[in-house]
Coordinates of C-alpha atoms in Angstrom, one line a residue:
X1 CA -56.0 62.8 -59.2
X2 CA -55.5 63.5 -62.7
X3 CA -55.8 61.0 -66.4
X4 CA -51.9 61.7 -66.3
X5 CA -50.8 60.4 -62.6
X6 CA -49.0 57.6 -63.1
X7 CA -48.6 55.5 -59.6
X8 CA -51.7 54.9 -57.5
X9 CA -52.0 54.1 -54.0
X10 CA -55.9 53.1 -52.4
X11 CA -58.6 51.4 -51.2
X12 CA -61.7 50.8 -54.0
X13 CA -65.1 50.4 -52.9
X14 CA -67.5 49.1 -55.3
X15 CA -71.3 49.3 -54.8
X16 CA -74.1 48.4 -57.9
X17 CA -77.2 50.5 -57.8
X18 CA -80.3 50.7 -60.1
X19 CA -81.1 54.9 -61.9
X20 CA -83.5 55.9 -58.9
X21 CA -80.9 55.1 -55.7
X22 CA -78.0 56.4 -58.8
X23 CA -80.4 60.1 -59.0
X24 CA -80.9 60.2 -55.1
X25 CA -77.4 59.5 -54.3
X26 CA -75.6 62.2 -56.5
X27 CA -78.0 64.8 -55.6
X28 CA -76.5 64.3 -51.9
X29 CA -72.9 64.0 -53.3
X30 CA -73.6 67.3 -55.3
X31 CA -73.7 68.9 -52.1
X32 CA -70.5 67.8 -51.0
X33 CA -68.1 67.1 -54.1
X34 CA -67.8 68.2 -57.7
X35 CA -67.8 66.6 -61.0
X36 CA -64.5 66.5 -62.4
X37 CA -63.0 69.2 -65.2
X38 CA -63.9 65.7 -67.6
X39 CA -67.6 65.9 -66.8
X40 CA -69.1 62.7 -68.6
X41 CA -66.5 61.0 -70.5
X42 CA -65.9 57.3 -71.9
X43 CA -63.1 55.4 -71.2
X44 CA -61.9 52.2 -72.8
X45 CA -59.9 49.4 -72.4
X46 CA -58.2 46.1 -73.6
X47 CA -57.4 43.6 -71.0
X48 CA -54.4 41.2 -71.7
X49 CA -54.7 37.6 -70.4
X50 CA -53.2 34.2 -71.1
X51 CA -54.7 31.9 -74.0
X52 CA -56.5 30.4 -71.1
X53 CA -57.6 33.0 -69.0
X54 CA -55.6 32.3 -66.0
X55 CA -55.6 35.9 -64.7
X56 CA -59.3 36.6 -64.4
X57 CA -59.8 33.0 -63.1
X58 CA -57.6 33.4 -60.7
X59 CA -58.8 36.6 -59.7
X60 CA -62.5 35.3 -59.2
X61 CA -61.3 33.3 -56.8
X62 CA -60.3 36.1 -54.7
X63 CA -56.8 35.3 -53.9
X64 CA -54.8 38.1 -51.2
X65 CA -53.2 39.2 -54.5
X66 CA -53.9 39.1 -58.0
X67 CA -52.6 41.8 -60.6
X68 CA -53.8 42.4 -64.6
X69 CA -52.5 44.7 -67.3
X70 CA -54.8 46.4 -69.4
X71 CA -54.6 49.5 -72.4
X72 CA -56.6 52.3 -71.2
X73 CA -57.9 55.6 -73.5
X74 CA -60.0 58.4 -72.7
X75 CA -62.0 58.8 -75.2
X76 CA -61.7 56.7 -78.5
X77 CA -58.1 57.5 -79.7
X78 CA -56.6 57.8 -83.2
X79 CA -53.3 56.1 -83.7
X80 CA -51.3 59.2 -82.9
X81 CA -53.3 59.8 -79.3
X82 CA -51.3 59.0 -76.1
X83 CA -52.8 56.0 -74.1
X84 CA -52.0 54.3 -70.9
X85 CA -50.7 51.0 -70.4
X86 CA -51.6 49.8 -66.9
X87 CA -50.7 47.2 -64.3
X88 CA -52.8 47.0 -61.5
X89 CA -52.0 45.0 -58.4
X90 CA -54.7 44.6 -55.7
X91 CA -52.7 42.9 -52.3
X92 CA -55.3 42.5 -49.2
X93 CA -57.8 45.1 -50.0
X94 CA -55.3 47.8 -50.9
X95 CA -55.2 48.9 -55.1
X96 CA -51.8 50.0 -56.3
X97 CA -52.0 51.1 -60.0
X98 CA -49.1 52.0 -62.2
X99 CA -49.2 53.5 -66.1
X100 CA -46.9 54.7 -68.6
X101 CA -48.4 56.3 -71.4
X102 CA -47.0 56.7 -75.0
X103 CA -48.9 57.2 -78.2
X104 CA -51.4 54.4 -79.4
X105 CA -49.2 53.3 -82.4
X106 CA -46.4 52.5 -80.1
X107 CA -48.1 51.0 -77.2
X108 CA -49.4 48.3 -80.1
X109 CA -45.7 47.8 -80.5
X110 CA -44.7 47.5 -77.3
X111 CA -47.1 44.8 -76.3
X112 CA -46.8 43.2 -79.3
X113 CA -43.0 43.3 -79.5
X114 CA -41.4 44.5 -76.0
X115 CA -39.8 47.5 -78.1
X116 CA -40.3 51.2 -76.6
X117 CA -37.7 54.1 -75.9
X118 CA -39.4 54.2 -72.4
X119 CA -36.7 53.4 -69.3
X120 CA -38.7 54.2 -66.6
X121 CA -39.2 51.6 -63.4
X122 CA -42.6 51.4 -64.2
X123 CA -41.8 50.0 -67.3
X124 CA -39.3 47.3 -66.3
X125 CA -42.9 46.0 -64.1
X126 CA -44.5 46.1 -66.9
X127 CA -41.6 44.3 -68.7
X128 CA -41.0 41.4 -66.0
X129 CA -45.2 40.8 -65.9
X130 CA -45.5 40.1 -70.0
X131 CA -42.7 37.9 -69.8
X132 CA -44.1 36.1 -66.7
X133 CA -47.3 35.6 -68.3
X134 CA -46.6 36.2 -71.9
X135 CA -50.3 38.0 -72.3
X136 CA -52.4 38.3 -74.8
X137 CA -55.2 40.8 -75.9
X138 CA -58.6 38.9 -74.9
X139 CA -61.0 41.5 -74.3
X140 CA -62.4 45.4 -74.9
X141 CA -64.6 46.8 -72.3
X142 CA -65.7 50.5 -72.3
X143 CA -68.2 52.8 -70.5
X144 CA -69.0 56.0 -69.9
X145 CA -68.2 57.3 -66.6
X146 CA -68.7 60.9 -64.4
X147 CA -66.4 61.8 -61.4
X148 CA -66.3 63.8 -58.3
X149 CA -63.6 64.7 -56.7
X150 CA -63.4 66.2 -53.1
X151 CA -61.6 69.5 -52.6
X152 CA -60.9 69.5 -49.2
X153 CA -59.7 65.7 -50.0
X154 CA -57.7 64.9 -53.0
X155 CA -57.4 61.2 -52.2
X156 CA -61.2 60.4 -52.1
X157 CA -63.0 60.3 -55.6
X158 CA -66.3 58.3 -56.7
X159 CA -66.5 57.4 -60.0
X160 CA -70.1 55.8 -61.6
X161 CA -69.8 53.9 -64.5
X162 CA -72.6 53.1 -66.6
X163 CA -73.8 51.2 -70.2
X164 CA -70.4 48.8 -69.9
X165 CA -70.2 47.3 -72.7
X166 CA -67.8 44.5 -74.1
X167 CA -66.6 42.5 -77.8
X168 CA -64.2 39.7 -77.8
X169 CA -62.8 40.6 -81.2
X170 CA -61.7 43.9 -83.2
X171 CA -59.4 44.3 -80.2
X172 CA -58.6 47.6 -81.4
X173 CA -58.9 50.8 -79.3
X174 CA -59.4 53.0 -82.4
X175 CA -62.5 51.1 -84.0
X176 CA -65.0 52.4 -81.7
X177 CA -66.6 51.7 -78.7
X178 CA -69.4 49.1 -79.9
X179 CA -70.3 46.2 -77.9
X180 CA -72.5 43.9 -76.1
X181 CA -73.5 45.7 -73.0
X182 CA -72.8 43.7 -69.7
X183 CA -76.0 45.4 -67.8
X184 CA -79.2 46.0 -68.0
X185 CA -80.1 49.4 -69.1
X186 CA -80.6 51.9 -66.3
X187 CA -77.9 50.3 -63.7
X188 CA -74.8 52.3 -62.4
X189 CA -71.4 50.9 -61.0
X190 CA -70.6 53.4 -58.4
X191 CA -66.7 53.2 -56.8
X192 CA -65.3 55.0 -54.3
X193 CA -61.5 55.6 -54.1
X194 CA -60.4 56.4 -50.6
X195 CA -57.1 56.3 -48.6
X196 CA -58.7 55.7 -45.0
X197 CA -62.3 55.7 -44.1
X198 CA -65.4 56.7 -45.8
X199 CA -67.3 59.8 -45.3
X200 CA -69.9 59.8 -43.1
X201 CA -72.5 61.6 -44.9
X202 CA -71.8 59.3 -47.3
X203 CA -72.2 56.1 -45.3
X204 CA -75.5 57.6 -43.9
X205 CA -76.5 58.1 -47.4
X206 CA -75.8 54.6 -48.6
X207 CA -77.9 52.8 -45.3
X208 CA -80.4 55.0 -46.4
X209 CA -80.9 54.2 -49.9
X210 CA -80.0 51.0 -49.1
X211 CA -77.0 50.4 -51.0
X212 CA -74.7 48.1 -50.4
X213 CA -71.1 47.1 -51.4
X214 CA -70.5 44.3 -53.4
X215 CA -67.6 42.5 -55.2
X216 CA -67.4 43.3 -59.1
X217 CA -64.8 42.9 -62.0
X218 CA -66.1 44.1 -65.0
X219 CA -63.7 41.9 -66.8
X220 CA -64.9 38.9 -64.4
X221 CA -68.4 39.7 -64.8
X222 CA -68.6 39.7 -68.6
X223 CA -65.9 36.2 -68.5
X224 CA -68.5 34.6 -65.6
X225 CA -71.3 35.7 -68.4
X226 CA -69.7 34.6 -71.2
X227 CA -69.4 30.6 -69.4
X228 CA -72.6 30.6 -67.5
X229 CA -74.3 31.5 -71.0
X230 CA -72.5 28.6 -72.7
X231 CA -70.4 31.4 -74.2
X232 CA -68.1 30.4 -77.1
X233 CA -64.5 29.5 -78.0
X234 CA -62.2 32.0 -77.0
X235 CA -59.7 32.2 -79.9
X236 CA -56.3 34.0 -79.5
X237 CA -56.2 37.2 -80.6
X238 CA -53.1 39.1 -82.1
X239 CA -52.8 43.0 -83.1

């Protein structure tokens, strides 16, 4: 899989595990898989909500589906760079992602505004979601993540994801990615993205190091954060 496929079709593990299982684990993977062409890379993101959160409550209560839009860049971009715009629709277990992509200038006014040249069905999802829920930009969450990809198996990948970090405001892909980080220093979000079952190496490796799957949003995490810490009033933000 490749930064420019554009529809999505899997299952997506997610398992949270401290630097020394994180060192053990990818030696094994090593072995097996290969870091992608991207190496270590950071990716970042703006997640559009309503003024009162209802997506991210609603997917903390783990409903069968639930679906969110976000604006996706390798890398920080400039204005000119081409980003994604994603929705991402998770229906009993199974992840189906779709993106268009267009330059960072015009994605701003296509959110903002509904205007784009782009005709694609993708788009008219996109379309039909933002005037269902009328979303706003709420939050930016980056991180720096490393890939393997399988070549014998071009639908399994892991990703590990680590220092996530997170602002409320300057909702602004091209200002950097600054932020309050989520975790504490030295943890690693590991996901696998499979079509059918995991490997079995793998599995042996996990039970082994004892590492275990877990349920994590980053977007849910930092919002659960944000409350339980007495957090503060979320204001509407505009581009």
């Amino acid at each position: 899989m490749t930064k420019d496929q554009t529809v999505f079709k899997r299952y997506e593990k997610k398992y949270l595990m401290t630097e020394e299982q994180y060192q053990k684990l990818t030696a094994v993977i090593a072995t097996h898989m290969k870091v992608d062409k991207y190496g270590k890379h950071t990716i970042c993101n703006i997640y559009f909500d309503t003024p009162d959160f209802y997506l991210i409550r609603r997917s903390i209560d783990k409903p069968l589906y639930k679906e969110k839009l976000r604006l996706r860049s390798y890398g920080i971009p400039t204005k000119d760079s081409n980003v994604f715009v994603e929705l991402k629709k998770k229906y009993k277990g199974v992840v189906y992602k779709r993106r268009i992509t267009m330059p960072l200038k015009d994605a701003y006014k296509y959110l903002a505004q509904g205007i784009t040249t782009d005709t694609s069905q993708i788009k008219k999802e996109i379309d039909y979601f933002m005037s269902y829920y009328l979303p706003i930009p709420k939050m930016y969450i980056a991180y720096d993540r490393i890939a393997y990809f399988c070549e014998s198996d071009p639908n399994f990948r892991i990703t590990f994801d680590s220092d996530i970090r997170y602002r409320e405001d300057d909702l602004y892909l091209e200002n950097g990615d600054h932020g309050e980080y989520l975790l504490e220093k030295g943890y690693h979000l590991m996901e696998l993205k499979i079509a059918g079952a995991i490997p079995l190496w793998l599995t042996h490796e996990m039970t082994e190091l004892k590492i275990y799957p877990t349920s994590f949003s980053k977007y849910g995490n930092i919002f659960k954060k944000q409350f339980t810490n007495g957090g503060n009033h979320y204001v509407r933000k505009y581009f």
